[in-house]
mmCIF file of C-alpha atoms in Angstrom:
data_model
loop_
_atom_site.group_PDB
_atom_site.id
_atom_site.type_symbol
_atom_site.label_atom_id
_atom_site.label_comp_id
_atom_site.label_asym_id
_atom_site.label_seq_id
_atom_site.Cartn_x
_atom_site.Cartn_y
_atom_site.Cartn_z
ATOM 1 C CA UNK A 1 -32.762 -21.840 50.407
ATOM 2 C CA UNK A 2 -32.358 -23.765 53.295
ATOM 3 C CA UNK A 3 -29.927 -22.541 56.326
ATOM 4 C CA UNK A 4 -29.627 -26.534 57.285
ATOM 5 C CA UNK A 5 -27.426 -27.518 53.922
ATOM 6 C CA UNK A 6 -24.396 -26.336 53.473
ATOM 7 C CA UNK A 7 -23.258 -24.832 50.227
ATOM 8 C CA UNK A 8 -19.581 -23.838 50.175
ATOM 9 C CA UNK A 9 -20.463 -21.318 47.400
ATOM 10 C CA UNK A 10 -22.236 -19.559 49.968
ATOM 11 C CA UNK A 11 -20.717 -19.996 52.854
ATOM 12 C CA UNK A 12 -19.271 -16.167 53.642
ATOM 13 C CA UNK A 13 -17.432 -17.607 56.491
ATOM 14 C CA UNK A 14 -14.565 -18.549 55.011
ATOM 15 C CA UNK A 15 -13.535 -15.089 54.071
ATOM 16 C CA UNK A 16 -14.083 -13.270 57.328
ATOM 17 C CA UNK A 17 -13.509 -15.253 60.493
ATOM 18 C CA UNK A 18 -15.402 -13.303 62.751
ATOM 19 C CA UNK A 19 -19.674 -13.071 61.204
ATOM 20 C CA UNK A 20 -21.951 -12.491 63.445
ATOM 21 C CA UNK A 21 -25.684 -13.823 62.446
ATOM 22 C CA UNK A 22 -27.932 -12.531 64.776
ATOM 23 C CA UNK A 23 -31.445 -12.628 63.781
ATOM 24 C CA UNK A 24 -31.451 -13.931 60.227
ATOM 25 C CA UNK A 25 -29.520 -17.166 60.679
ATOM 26 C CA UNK A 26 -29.643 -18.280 64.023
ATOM 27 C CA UNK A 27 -29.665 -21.799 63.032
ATOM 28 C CA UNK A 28 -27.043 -21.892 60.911
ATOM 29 C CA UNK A 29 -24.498 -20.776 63.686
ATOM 30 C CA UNK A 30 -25.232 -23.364 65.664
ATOM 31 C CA UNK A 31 -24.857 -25.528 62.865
ATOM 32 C CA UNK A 32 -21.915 -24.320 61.702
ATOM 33 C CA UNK A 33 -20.067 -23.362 64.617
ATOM 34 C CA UNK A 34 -17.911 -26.845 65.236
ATOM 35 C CA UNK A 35 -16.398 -26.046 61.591
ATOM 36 C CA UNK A 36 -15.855 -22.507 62.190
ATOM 37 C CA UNK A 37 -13.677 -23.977 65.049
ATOM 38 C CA UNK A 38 -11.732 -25.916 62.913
ATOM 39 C CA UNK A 39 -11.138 -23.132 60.296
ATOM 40 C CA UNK A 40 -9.902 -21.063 63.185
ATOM 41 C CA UNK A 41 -7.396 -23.230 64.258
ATOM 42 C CA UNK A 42 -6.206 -24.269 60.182
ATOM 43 C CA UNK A 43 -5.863 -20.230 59.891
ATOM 44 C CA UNK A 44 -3.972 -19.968 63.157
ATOM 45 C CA UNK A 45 -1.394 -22.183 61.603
ATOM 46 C CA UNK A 46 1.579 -20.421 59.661
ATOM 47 C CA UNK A 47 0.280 -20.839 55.855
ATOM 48 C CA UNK A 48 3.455 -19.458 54.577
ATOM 49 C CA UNK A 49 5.539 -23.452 52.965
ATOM 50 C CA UNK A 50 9.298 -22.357 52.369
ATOM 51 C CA UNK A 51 10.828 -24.138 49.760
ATOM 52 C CA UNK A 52 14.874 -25.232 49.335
ATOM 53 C CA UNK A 53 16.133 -22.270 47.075
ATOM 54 C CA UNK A 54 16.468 -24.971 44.153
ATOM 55 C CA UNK A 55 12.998 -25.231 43.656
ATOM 56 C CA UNK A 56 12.514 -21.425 44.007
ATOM 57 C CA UNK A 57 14.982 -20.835 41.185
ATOM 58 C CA UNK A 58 13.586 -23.955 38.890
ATOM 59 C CA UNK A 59 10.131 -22.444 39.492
ATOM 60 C CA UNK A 60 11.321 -18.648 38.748
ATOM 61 C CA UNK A 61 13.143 -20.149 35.942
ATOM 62 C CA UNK A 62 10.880 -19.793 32.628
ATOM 63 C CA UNK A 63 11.220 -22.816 30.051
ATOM 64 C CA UNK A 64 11.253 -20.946 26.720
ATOM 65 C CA UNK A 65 10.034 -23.835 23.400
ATOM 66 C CA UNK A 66 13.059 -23.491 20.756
ATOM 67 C CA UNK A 67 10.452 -23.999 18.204
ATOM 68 C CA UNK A 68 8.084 -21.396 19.390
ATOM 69 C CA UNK A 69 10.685 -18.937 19.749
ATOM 70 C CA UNK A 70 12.263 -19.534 16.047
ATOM 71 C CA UNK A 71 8.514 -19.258 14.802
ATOM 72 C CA UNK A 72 8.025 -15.602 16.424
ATOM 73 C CA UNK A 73 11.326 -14.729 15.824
ATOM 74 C CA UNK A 74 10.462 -15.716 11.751
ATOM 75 C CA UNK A 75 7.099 -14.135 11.815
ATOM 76 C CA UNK A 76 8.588 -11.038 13.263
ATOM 77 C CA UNK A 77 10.957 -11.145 10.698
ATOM 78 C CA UNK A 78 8.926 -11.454 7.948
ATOM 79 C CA UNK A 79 6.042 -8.868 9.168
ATOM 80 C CA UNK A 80 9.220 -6.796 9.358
ATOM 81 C CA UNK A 81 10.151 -7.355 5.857
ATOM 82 C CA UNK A 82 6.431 -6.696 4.366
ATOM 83 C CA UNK A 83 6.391 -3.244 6.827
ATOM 84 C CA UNK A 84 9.989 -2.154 4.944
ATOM 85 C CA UNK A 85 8.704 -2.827 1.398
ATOM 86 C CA UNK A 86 5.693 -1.028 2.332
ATOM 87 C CA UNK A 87 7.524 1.981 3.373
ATOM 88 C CA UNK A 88 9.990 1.678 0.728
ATOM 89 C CA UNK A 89 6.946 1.417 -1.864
ATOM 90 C CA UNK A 90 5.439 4.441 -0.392
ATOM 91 C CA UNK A 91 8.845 6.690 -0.225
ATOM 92 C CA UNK A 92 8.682 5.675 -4.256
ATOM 93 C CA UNK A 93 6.120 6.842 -5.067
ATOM 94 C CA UNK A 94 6.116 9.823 -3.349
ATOM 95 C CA UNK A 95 9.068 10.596 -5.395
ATOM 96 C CA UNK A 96 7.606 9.331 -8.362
ATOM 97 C CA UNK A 97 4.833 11.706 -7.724
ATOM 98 C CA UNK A 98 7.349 14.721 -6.746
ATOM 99 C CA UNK A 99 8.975 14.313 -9.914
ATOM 100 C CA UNK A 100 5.471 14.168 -12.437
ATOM 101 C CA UNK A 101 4.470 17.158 -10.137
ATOM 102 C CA UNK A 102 7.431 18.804 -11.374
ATOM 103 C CA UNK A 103 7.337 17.684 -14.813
ATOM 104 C CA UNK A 104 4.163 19.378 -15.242
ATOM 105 C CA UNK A 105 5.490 22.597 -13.333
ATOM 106 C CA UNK A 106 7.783 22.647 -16.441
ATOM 107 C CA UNK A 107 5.825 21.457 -19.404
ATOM 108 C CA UNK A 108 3.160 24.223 -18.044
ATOM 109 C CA UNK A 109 5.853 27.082 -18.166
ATOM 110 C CA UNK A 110 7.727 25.671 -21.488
ATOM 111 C CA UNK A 111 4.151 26.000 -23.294
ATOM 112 C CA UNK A 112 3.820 29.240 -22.234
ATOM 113 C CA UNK A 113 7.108 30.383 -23.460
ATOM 114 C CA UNK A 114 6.148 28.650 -26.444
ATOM 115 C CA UNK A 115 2.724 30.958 -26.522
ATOM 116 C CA UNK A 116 4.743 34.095 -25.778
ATOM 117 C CA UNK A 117 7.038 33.114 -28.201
ATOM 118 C CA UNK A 118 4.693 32.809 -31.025
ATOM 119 C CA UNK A 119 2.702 35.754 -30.123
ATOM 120 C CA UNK A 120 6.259 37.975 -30.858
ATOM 121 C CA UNK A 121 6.990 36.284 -34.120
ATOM 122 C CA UNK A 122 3.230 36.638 -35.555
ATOM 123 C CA UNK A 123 3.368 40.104 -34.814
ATOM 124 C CA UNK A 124 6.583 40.646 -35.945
ATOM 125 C CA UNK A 125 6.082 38.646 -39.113
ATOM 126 C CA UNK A 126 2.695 39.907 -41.124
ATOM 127 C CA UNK A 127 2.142 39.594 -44.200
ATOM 128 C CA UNK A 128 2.799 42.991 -45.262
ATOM 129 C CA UNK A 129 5.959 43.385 -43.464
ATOM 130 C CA UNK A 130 7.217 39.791 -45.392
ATOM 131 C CA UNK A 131 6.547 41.905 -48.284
ATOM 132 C CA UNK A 132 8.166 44.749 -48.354
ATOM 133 C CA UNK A 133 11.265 42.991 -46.910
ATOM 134 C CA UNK A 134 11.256 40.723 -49.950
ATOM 135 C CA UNK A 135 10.593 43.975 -52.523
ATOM 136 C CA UNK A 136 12.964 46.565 -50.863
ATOM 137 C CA UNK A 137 15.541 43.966 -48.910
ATOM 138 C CA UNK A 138 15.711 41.173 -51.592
ATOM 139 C CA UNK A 139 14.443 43.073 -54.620
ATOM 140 C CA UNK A 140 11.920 40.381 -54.919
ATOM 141 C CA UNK A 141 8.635 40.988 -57.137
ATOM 142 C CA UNK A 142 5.178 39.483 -57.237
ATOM 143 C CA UNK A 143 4.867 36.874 -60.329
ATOM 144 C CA UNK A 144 3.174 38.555 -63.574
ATOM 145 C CA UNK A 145 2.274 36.661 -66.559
ATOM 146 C CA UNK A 146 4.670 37.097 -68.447
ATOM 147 C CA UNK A 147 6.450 34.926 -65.814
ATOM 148 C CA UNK A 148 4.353 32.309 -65.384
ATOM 149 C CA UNK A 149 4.766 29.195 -68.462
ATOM 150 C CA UNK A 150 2.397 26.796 -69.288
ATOM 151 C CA UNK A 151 3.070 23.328 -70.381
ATOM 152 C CA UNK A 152 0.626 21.601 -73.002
ATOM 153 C CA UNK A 153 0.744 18.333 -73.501
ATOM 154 C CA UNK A 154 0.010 17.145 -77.295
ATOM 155 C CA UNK A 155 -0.341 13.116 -76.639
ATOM 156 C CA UNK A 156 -3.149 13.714 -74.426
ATOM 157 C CA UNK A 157 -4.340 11.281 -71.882
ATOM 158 C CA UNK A 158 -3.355 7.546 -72.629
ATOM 159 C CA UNK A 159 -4.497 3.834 -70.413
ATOM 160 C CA UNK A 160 -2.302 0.800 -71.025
ATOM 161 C CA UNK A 161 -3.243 -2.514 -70.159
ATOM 162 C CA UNK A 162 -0.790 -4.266 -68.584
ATOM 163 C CA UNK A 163 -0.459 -8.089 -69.279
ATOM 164 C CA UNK A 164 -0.220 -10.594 -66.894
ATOM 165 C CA UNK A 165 3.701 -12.070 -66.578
ATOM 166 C CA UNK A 166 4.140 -15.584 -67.261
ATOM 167 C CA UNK A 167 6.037 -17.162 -64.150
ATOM 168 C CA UNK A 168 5.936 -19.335 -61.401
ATOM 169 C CA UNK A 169 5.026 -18.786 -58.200
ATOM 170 C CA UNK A 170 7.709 -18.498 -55.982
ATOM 171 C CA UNK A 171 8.876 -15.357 -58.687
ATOM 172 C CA UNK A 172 5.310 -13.702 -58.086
ATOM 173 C CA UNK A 173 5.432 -13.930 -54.344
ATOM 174 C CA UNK A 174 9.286 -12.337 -54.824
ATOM 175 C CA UNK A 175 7.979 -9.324 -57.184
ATOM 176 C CA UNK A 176 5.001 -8.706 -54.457
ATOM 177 C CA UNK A 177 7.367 -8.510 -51.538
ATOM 178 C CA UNK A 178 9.894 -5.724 -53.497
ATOM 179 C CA UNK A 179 6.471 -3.654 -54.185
ATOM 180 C CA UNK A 180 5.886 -3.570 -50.975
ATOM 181 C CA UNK A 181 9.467 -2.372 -50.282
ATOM 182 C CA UNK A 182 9.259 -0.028 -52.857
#
């Protein structure tokens, strides 16, 4: 790069008013000392501009878009929404779950009464016991021959044939529907 050109991306005097080049660029200072003059009297001037307290308040004032504002204020609203039915879908089922947890809790301990309960009666209740209850309590006995009857039948075993019914059939469909309800 060549010291002769200037390149204002380079140029390191702007920011500090006071470089000294003393070997490397000896050119360049002599090139570019009628400019640093110049800067040195622009940055001896008062930079500060004071503005009429109108402008100060216009420019501190912030211009806020109606439409922009009613379209966050919507979307806010509605991510709100979706967060609460979330939450509200969540706290549901948590007590959905509380409840089937208990459910169980009880179904578990009813089936074991249930067991226990069982277990009593089959060893209260054998078969022996039932009968000498029924023989001493009851005066029950066990059924001898001479109790039991037999039926013969004399006709023996007989098939009929059934014939077909004459009718229409609007009388057939009735009959069909009354066997089924029968």
């Amino acid at each position: 790069m060549a010291y002769g050109r200037q390149n204002a991306a380079y140029d390191l005097s702007l920011f500090d008013d006071e470089l000294n080049y003393t070997s490397a660029a000896p050119k360049r200072q002599a090139l570019d000392e009628p400019k640093r003059q110049s800067r040195k009297k622009q940055n001896n001037r008062n930079k500060v501009m004071k503005l009429p307290e109108e402008q100060i308040n216009k420019i501190r004032r912030r211009k806020h878009n109606p439409v922009k504002l009613a379209l966050g204020a919507a979307g806010a609203a509605i991510v709100t929404f979706i967060i609460g039915i979330i939450i509200v879908g969540q706290v549901q089922l948590t007590e959905l779950n509380q409840k089937i947890i208990t459910a169980e809790k009880t179904l578990a301990d009813t089936e074991s009464i249930y067991i226990q309960n069982q277990m009593k009666v089959e060893s209260n209740l054998s078969n022996a016991d039932i009968e000498k209850y029924a023989s001493e309590v009851l005066g029950m006995t066990k059924a001898s021959n001479a109790q039991k009857e037999f039926v013969a039948l004399e006709s023996g075993d007989k098939a009929e044939v059934s014939a077909p019914k004459d009718g229409n059939i609007i009388t057939q469909f009735f009959e069909s529907l009354s066997n089924l309800w029968s």
